XYZ file of C-alpha atoms in Angstrom:
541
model
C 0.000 0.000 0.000
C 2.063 3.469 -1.537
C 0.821 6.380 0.807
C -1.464 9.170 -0.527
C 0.377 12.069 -1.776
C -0.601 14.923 -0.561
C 0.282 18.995 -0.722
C -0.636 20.626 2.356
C 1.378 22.867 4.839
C 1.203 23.558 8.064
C 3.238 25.137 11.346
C 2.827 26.784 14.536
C 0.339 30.176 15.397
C 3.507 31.968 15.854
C 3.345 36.262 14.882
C 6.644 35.344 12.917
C 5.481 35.846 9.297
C 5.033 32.568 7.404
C 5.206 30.714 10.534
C 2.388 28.571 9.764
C 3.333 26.994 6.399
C 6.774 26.302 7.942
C 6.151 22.464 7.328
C 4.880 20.728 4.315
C 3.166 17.693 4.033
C 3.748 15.444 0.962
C 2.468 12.189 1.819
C -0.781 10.708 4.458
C 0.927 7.536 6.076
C -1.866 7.153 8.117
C -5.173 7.672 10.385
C -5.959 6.238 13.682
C -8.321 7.464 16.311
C -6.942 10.498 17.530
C -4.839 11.655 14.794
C -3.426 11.679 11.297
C -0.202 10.720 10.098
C 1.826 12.674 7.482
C 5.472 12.548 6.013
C 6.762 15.902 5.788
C 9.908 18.132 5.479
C 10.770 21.397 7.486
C 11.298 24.334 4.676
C 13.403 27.321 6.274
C 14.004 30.021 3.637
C 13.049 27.253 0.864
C 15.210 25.110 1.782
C 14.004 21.645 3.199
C 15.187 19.398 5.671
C 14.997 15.221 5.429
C 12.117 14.112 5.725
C 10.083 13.793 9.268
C 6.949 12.984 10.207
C 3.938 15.038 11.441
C 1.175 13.708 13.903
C -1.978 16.236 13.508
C -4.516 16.097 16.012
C -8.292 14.993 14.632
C -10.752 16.014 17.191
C -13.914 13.995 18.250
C -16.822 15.948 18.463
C -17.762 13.093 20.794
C -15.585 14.843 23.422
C -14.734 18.300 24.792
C -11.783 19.589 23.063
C -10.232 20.473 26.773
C -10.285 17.212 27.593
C -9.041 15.787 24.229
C -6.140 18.214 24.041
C -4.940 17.478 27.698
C -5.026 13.919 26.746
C -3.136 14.457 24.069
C -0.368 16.705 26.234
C 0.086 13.767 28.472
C 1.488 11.530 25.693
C 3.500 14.104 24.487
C 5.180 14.636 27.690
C 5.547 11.304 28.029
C 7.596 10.899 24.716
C 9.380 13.925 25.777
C 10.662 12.961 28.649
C 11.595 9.463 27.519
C 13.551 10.766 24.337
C 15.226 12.904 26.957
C 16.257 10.151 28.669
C 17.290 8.463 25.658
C 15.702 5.683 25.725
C 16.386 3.508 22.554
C 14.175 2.175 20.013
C 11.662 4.158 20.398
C 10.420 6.915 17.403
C 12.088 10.227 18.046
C 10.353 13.474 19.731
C 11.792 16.540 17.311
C 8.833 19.130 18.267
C 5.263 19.964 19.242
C 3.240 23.127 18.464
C -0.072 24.287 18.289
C -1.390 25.175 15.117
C -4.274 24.969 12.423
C -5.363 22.675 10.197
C -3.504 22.290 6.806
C -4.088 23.534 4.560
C -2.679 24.253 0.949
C 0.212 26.856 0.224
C -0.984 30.069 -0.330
C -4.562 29.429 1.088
C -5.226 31.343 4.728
C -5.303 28.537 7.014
C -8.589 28.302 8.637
C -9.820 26.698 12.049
C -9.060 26.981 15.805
C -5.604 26.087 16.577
C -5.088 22.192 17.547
C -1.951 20.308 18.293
C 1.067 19.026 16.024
C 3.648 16.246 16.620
C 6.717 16.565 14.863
C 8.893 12.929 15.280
C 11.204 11.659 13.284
C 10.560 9.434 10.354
C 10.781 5.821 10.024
C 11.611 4.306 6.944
C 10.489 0.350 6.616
C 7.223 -1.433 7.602
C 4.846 -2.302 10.928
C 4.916 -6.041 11.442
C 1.324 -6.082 10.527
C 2.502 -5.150 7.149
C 5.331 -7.353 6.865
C 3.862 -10.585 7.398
C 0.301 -10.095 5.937
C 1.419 -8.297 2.511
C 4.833 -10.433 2.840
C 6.861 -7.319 2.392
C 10.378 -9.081 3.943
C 11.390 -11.564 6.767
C 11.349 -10.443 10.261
C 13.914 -11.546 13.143
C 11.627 -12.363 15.725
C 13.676 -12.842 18.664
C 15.605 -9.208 17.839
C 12.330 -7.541 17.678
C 10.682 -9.193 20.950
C 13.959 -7.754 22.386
C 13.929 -4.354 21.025
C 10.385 -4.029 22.285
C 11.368 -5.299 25.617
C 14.021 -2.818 25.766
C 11.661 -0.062 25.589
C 9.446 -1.934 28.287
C 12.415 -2.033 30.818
C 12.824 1.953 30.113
C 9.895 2.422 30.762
C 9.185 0.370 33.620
C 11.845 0.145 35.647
C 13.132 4.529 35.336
C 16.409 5.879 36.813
C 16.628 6.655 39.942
C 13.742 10.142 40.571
C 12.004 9.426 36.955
C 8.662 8.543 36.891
C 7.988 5.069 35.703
C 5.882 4.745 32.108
C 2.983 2.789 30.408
C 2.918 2.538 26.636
C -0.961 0.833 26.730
C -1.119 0.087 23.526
C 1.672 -2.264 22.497
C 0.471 -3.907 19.024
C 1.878 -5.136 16.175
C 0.806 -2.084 13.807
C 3.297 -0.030 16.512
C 6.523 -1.627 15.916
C 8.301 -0.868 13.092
C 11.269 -2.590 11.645
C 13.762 -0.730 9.393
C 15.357 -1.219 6.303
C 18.404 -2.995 8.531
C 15.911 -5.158 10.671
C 15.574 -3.019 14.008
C 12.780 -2.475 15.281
C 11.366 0.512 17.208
C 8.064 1.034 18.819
C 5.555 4.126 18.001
C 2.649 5.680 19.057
C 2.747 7.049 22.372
C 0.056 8.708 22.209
C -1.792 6.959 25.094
C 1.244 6.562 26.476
C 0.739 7.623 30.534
C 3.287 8.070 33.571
C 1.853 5.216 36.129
C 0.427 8.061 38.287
C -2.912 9.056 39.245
C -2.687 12.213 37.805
C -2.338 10.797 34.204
C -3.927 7.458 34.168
C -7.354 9.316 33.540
C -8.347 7.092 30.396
C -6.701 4.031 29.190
C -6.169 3.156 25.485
C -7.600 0.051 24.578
C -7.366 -2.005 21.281
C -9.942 -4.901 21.545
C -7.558 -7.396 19.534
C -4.632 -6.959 21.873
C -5.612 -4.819 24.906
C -5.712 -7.155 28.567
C -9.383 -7.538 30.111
C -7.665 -5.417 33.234
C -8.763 -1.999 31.041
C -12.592 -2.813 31.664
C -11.652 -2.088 35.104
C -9.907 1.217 35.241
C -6.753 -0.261 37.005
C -3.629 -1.121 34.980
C 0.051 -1.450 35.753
C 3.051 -2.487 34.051
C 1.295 -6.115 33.249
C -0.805 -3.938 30.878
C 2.115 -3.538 28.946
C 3.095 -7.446 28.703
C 0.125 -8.649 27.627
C 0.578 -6.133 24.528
C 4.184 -7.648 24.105
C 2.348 -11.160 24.657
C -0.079 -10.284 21.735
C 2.880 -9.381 19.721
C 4.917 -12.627 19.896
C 1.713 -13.974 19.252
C 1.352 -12.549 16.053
C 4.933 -13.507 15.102
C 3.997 -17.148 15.869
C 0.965 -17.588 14.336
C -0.206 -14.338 11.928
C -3.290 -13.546 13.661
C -4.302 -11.069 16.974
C -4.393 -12.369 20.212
C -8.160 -12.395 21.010
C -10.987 -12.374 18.939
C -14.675 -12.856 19.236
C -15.788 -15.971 17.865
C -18.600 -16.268 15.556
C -21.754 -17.853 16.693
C -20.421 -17.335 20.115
C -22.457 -15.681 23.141
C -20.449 -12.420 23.980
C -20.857 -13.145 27.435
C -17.672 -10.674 28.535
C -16.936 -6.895 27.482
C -13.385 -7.947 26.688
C -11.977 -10.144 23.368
C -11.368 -13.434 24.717
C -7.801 -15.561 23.860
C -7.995 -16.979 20.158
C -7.676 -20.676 19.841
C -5.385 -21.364 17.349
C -4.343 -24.737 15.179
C -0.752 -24.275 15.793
C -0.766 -23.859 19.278
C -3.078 -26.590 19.628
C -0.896 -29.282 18.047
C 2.154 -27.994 20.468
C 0.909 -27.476 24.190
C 4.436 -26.573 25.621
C 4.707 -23.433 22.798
C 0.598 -22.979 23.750
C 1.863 -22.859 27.239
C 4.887 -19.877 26.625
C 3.125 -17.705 24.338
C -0.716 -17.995 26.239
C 1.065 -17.081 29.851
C 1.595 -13.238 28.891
C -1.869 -13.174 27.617
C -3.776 -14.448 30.995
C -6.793 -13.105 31.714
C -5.420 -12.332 34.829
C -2.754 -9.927 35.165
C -0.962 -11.678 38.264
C -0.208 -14.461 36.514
C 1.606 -13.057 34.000
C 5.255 -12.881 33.806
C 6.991 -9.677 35.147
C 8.944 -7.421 32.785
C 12.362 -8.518 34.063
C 11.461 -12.261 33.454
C 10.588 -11.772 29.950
C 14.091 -12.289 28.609
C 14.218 -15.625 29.629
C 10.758 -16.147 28.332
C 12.055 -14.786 24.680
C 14.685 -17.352 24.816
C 12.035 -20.045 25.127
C 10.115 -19.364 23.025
C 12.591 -19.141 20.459
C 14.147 -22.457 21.188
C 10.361 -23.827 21.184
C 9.514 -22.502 17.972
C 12.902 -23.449 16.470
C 12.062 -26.812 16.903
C 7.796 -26.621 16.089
C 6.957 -27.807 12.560
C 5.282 -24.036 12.056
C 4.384 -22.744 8.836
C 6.377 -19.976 7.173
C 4.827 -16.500 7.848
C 8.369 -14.606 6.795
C 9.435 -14.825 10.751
C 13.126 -16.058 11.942
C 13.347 -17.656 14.832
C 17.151 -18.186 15.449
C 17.120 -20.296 11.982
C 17.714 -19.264 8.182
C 13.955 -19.771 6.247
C 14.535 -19.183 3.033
C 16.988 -16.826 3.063
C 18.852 -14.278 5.716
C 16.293 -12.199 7.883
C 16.516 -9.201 6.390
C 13.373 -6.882 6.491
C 14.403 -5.600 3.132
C 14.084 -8.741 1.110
C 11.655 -8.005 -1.332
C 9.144 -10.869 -1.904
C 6.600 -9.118 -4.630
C 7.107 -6.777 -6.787
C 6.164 -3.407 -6.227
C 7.051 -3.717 -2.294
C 10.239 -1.265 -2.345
C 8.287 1.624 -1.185
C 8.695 2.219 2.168
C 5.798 3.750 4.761
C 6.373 4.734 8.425
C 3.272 3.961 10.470
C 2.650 5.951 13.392
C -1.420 5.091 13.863
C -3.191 2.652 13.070
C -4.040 2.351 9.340
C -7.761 2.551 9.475
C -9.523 6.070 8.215
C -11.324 7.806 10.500
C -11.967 5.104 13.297
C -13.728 6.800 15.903
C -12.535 6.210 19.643
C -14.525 4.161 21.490
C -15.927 4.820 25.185
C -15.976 1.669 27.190
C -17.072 2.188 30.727
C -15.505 -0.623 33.277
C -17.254 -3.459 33.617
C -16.951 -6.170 36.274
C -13.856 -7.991 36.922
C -12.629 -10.243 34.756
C -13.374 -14.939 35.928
C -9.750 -16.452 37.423
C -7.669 -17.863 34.206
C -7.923 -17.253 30.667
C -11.038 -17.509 28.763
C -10.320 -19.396 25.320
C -12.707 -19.573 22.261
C -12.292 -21.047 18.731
C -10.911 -18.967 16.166
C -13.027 -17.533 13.847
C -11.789 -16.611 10.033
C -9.590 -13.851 10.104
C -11.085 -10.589 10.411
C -11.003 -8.127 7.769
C -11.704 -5.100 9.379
C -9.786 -3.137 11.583
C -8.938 -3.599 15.040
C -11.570 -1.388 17.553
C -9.582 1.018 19.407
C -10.136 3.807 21.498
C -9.908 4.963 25.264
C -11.727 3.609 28.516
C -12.047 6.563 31.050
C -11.040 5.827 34.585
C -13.324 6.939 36.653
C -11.165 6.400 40.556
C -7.847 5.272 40.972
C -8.901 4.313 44.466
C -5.224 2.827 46.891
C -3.919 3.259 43.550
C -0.189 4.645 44.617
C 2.570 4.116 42.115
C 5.050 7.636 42.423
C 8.514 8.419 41.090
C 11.166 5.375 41.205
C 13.388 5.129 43.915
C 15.388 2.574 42.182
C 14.991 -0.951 40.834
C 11.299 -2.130 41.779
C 10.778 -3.880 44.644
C 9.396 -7.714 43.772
C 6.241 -8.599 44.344
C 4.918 -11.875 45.829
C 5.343 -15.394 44.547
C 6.395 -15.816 41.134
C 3.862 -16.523 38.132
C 2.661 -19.773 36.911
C 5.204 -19.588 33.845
C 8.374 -22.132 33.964
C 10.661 -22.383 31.625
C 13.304 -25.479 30.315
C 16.398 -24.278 32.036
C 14.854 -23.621 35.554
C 15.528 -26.151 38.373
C 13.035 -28.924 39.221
C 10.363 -27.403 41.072
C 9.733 -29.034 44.526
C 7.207 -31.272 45.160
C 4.167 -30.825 47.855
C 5.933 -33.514 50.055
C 9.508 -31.612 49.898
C 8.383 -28.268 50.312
C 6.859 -30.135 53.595
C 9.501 -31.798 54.784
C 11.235 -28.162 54.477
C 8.676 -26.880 56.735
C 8.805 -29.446 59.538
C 11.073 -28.547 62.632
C 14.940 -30.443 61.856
C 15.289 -33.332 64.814
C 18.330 -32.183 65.630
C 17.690 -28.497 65.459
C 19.385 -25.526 63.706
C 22.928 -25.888 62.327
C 25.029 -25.077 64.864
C 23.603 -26.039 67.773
C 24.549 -29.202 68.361
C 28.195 -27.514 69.514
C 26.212 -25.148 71.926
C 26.661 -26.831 75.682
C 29.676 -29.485 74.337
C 31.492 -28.317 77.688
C 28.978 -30.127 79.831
C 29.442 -33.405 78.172
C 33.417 -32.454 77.943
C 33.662 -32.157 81.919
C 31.530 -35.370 82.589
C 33.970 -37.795 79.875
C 36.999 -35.871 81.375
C 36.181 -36.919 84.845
C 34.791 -40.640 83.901
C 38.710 -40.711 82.304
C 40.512 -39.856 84.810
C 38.515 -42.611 87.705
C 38.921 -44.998 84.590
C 42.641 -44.594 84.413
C 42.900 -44.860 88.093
C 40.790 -47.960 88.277
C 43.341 -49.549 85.503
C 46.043 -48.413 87.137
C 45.094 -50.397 90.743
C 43.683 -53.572 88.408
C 46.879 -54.059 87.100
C 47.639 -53.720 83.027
C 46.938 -57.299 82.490
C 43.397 -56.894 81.537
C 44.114 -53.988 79.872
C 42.701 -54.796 76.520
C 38.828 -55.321 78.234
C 39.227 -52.486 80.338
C 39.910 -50.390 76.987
C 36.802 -52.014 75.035
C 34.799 -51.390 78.277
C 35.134 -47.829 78.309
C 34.703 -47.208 74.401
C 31.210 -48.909 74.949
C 30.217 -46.377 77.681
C 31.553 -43.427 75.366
C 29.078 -45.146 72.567
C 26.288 -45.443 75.204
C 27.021 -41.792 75.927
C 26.740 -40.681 72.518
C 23.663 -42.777 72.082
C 22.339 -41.261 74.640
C 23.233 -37.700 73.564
C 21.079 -37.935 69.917
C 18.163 -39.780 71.844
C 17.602 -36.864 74.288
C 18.054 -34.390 71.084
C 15.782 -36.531 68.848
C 13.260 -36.438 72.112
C 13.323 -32.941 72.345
C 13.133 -32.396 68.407
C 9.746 -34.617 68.205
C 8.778 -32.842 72.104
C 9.825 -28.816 71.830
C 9.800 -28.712 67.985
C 7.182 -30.358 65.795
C 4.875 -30.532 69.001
C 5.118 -27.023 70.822
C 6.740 -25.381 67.366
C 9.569 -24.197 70.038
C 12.852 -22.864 68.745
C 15.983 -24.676 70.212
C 18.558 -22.498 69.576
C 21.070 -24.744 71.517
C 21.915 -28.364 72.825
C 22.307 -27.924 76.382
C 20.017 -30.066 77.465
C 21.487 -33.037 75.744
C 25.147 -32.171 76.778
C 23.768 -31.703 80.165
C 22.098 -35.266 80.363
C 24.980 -36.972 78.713
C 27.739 -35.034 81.261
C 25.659 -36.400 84.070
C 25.825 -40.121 82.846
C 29.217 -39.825 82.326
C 30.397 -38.502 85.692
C 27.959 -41.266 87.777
C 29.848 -43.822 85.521
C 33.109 -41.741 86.916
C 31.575 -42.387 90.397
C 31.040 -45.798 89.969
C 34.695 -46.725 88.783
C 35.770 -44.667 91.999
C 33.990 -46.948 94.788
C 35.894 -49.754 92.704
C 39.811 -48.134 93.494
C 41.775 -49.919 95.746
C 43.191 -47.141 97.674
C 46.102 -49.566 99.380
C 48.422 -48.307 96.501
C 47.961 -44.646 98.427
C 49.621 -45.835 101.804
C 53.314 -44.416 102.450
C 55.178 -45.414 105.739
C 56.228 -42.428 107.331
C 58.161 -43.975 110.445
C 61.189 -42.787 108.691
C 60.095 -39.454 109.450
C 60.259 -39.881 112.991
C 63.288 -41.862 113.342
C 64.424 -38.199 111.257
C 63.261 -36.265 114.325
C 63.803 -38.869 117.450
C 60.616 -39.428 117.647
C-alpha cells in the first residue's frame, strides 16, 4: 500500500510571518483514532530538511476539546521525557506546536488552533505489514527484544524518573527498518503510572488485557501487549478475537484458539502465559528475557508454517526486512497510527472484573476489518499509589505460573513439607552449643577410669579399653536420643525454637560422671599408703 500524496502545509500560530506553512506535508501515512499521520519536510528560507513525520490532532466531536487536548499533552510529555532520557528504540520526539489545520500553500489557514507532533521518520514497515502483505522476513527474537528494551525503560526509570505505560503495544506499533531493528511508536496513550495521568486508558480490543474494563492497569498492561505481539509472530493472527456464533458473554476479546498452538501445548503454554486473563499471573517485565529465549528455542524446533518470521534459523533466506518478496514492495511507509480512516474512539465504561484464568474460544476466520480502538475513562484510581522510582522495583509476591526449560526442578508438595517441619536435631550449629557439659563429665569418667586400671593391674588392659569405648558409645547414644526427644517434644509438638543443645550435653555429662563415680567406689586405695616412720626416726621421735 504506496501512501497518498498529498500537498498541504502547516506550522505553529507563531506572529513570525510565514510561521504557519513552515512544514509541508507530501504524503498521508496514516489515520488512527486520535490523529493523522503525514510525512513531511521542514522548509526554512526554501530550503528543506529530510524528511520527518507530522502527527496532527483529529478532534472527536464526541468529546470536549479540553479534555481531548490534555489527553493528548500527556502523551507528548511522556515521549518527551523518555527521548530525553534516551531511551532507545523508540520513534524520536523533534517538536510539538499548536497550530491549524492544513491547509494548501498560499490558502489562509482556517480553524481553531489544535496540536502538532513533529517525530522523526521511520523508513520500513509495521509487522502487521510485513507478514500479511509479505513485504520481507522479520527476526523475531531481535524484535521481541527491542520491544522489551523499551518496556524495561519504561518500567523500571532511573533513579527520581517517573515510571511509564505505553498501553497500547500492538503489532501495527513496531516498526522494523530497512536494517531489521525495530522501534516502537505511538505514544500517544502513552501515561506516567500516576494518578494524575492514568485518567483514560487506550484500549485495542484485539490486543488490549481484560484489566482496562476495570480502570486499574500497571506495568502487566504492557506485557500482555508484548504477549499479543509474539503472538502474532507465531501464528499471523491477533491475540483475542470474538468468535462467531459465540455468546459475547464478557466486554473484553477473549484468547484466540489457534491450530498451531493446539498441536504444540508446551509453545501454547509460553506464548498464552503473557496473555492471561489475569494480570498476576503473568510474567513480570524482568522475566521476559528468559521467556524470549524459550520461546525461540520452542519454535525453532515446532513444525510451524512460514509466515516470513526467523526464529534463530535461516527460512529461506537471511532475515533481512528488506528482502523483497513481490514486486512493487520497495516503497517504504512509516506507520505511526493505526491504518484505518477515520476510526472513531470508542468509550468503554468498566465493567466487572474479569473470571480467574484465561477464557479461550475457537478462532473464527480472520477478520477483515480493523482492530476497535479507542480509550476507557477511569473513573477512581482508588489505593492506587505508584510515584517516582526510587530505584529498581521492589518484587512482588510469589512468582507466576510460567516455567521455563532451564529452571531447576520445582519441589514437590511432600519436599516443600519436609522443608517446613522442625529439623530433629535443630538448627545448624547447635549441636556444639553446651559441648562443655558433656566435655567435663567424659573428662572426669577418664581420669577414675585410668585410676581404676592403674590399681587392676595392666593385664586386663585390653577389656578395660573395650569397656570404656562402649560407655563413650552409650554416651553418645544417649546424647542424639535426648536431642531426637526434644526435636519430636519442643519442635514439631510445641513449634519451640531450640537455639542450643544444652540439654542433651547436660544429660549426657551427668551419665558420664555417675559412671566416673562408679569406677571410683571400685579403686583400691592400698596403693595410696606411704610409711612415714622414717620421718620420725628423722626427728627422734
Amino acid at each position: 500500500m504506496s501512501n497518498a500524496t498529498v500537498d498541504l502545509v502547516c506550522g505553529p500560530a507563531d506572529p513570525l510571518p510565514g510561521s504557519e506553512q513552515s512544514y509541508r506535508l507530501t504524503g498521508l501515512l496514516g489515520s488512527g483514532g486520535q490523529a493523522d499521520v503525514y510525512q513531511a519536510v521542514r522548509v526554512s528560507a526554501g530550503i528543506s530538511s529530510a524528511p520527518l513525520t507530522v502527527k496532527v490532532f483529529r478532534p472527536n466531536p464526541q468529546d470536549t476539546r479540553e479534555h481531548q487536548f490534555r489527553s493528548w499533552d500527556k502523551g507528548d510529555a511522556v515521549l518527551m521525557d523518555l527521548h530525553s532520557r534516551n531511551v532507545g528504540s523508540i520513534c524520536r520526539r523533534i517538536d510539538a506546536f499548536y497550530g491549524r489545520a492544513p491547509h494548501p500553500s498560499g490558502r489562509p489557514p482556517q480553524g481553531d488552533p489544535m496540536p502538532f507532533q513533529v517525530l522523526e521518520y521511520l523508513p520500513g514497515h509495521d509487522l502487521r505489514q510485513l507478514l500479511s502483505q509479505r513485504i520481507g522476513r522479520v527476526d523475531a527474537a531481535r524484535t521481541l527484544r527491542s520491544v522489551l528494551d523499551v518496556m524495561n525503560a519504561m518500567h523500571h526509570p532511573p533513579v527520581g524518573a517517573h515510571p511509564v505505560l505505553h498501553m497500547d503495544l500492538k503489532p501495527a506499533n513496531v516498526i522494523i527498518g530497512p536494517d531489521g531493528s525495530a522501534k516502537v511508536i505511538d505514544f500517544t496513550g502513552a501515561r506516567y503510572h500516576t494518578p494524575a495521568h492514568l485518567t483514560t486508558i487506550a484500549y485495542t480490543r484485539e490486543t488490549a488485557g481484560p484489566e482496562a474494563h476495570q480502570g486499574t492497569v500497571g506495568p502487566a498492561y504492557d506485557v500482555h501487549g508484548f504477549g499479543s505481539i509474539a503472538f502474532y509472530l507465531v501464528t499471523g493472527a491477533t491475540a483475542r478475537t470474538d468468535s462467531p456464533g459465540q455468546e459475547q458473554s464478557v466486554p473484553w476479546a477473549r484468547l484466540r484458539r489457534h491450530p498451531v498452538l493446539e498441536s504444540n501445548p508446551r509453545l501454547r503454554e509460553l506464548l498464552t502465559a503473557p496473555l492471561d486473563d489475569n494480570p498476576d499471573n503473568r510474567p513480570r517485565t524482568e522475566e521476559l528475557p528468559r521467556w524470549i529465549s524459550e520461546l525461540a528455542a520452542v519454535v525453532s524446533r515446532a513444525n510451524l508454517p512460514d509466515l516470513g518470521v526467523d526464529w534463530g534459523h535461516q527460512v529461506g533466506g537471511p532475515a533481512d526486512a528488506t528482502r523483497r518478496l513481490a514486486p512493487g514492495a520497495d516503497r517504504t511507509r512509516r506507520m505511526d497510527a493505526p491504518a484505518a480512516m477515520g476510526v472513531p474512539p470508542t468509550q468503554v465504561v468498566p465493567q466487572s472484573p474479569p473470571p480467574s484464568g484465561t477464557r479461550i474460544m475457537d478462532a473464527g476466520p480472520a477478520p477483515e476489518k480493523q482492530p476497535i480502538s479507542g480509550r476507557v475513562r477511569v473513573p477512581d484510581q482508588g489505593s492506587f499509589s505508584p510515584g517516582r522510582s526510587a530505584g529498581p522495583a521492589e518484587r512482588r509476591g510469589p512468582l507466576p505460573r510460567l516455567r521455563l526449560a532451564t529452571d531447576p526442578e520445582e519441589p514437590s508438595e511432600r519436599q516443600l513439607a519436609e522443608q517446613d517441619r522442625h529439623p530433629l536435631l535443630g538448627p545448624p550449629g547447635s549441636l556444639a552449643k553446651g559441648f562443655e557439659l558433656s566435655v567435663i563429665g567424659g573428662l572426669f569418667s577418664l581420669i577414675m577410669w585410668l585410676l581404676r586400671v592403674v590399681t587392676t593391674g595392666l593385664e586386663t588392659l585390653q577389656n578395660q579399653v573395650f569397656s570404656y569405648l562402649f560407655v563413650l558409645a552409650v554416651a553418645i547414644g544417649l546424647f542424639f536420643l535426648v536431642r531426637i526427644a526434644g526435636g519430636i517434644l519442643w519442635g514439631r509438638w510445641l513449634h519451640a525454637k531450640r537455639k542450643s543443645a544444652r540439654l542433651a550435653h547436660l544429660v549426657t555429662g551427668v551419665f558420664l560422671f555417675m559412671v566416673g563415680i562408679d569406677y571410683l567406689g571400685e579403686l583400691d586405695w592400698d596403693f595410696l599408703s606411704f610409711d612415714f616412720t622414717w620421718i620420725s626416726d628423722l626427728f627422734g621421735l
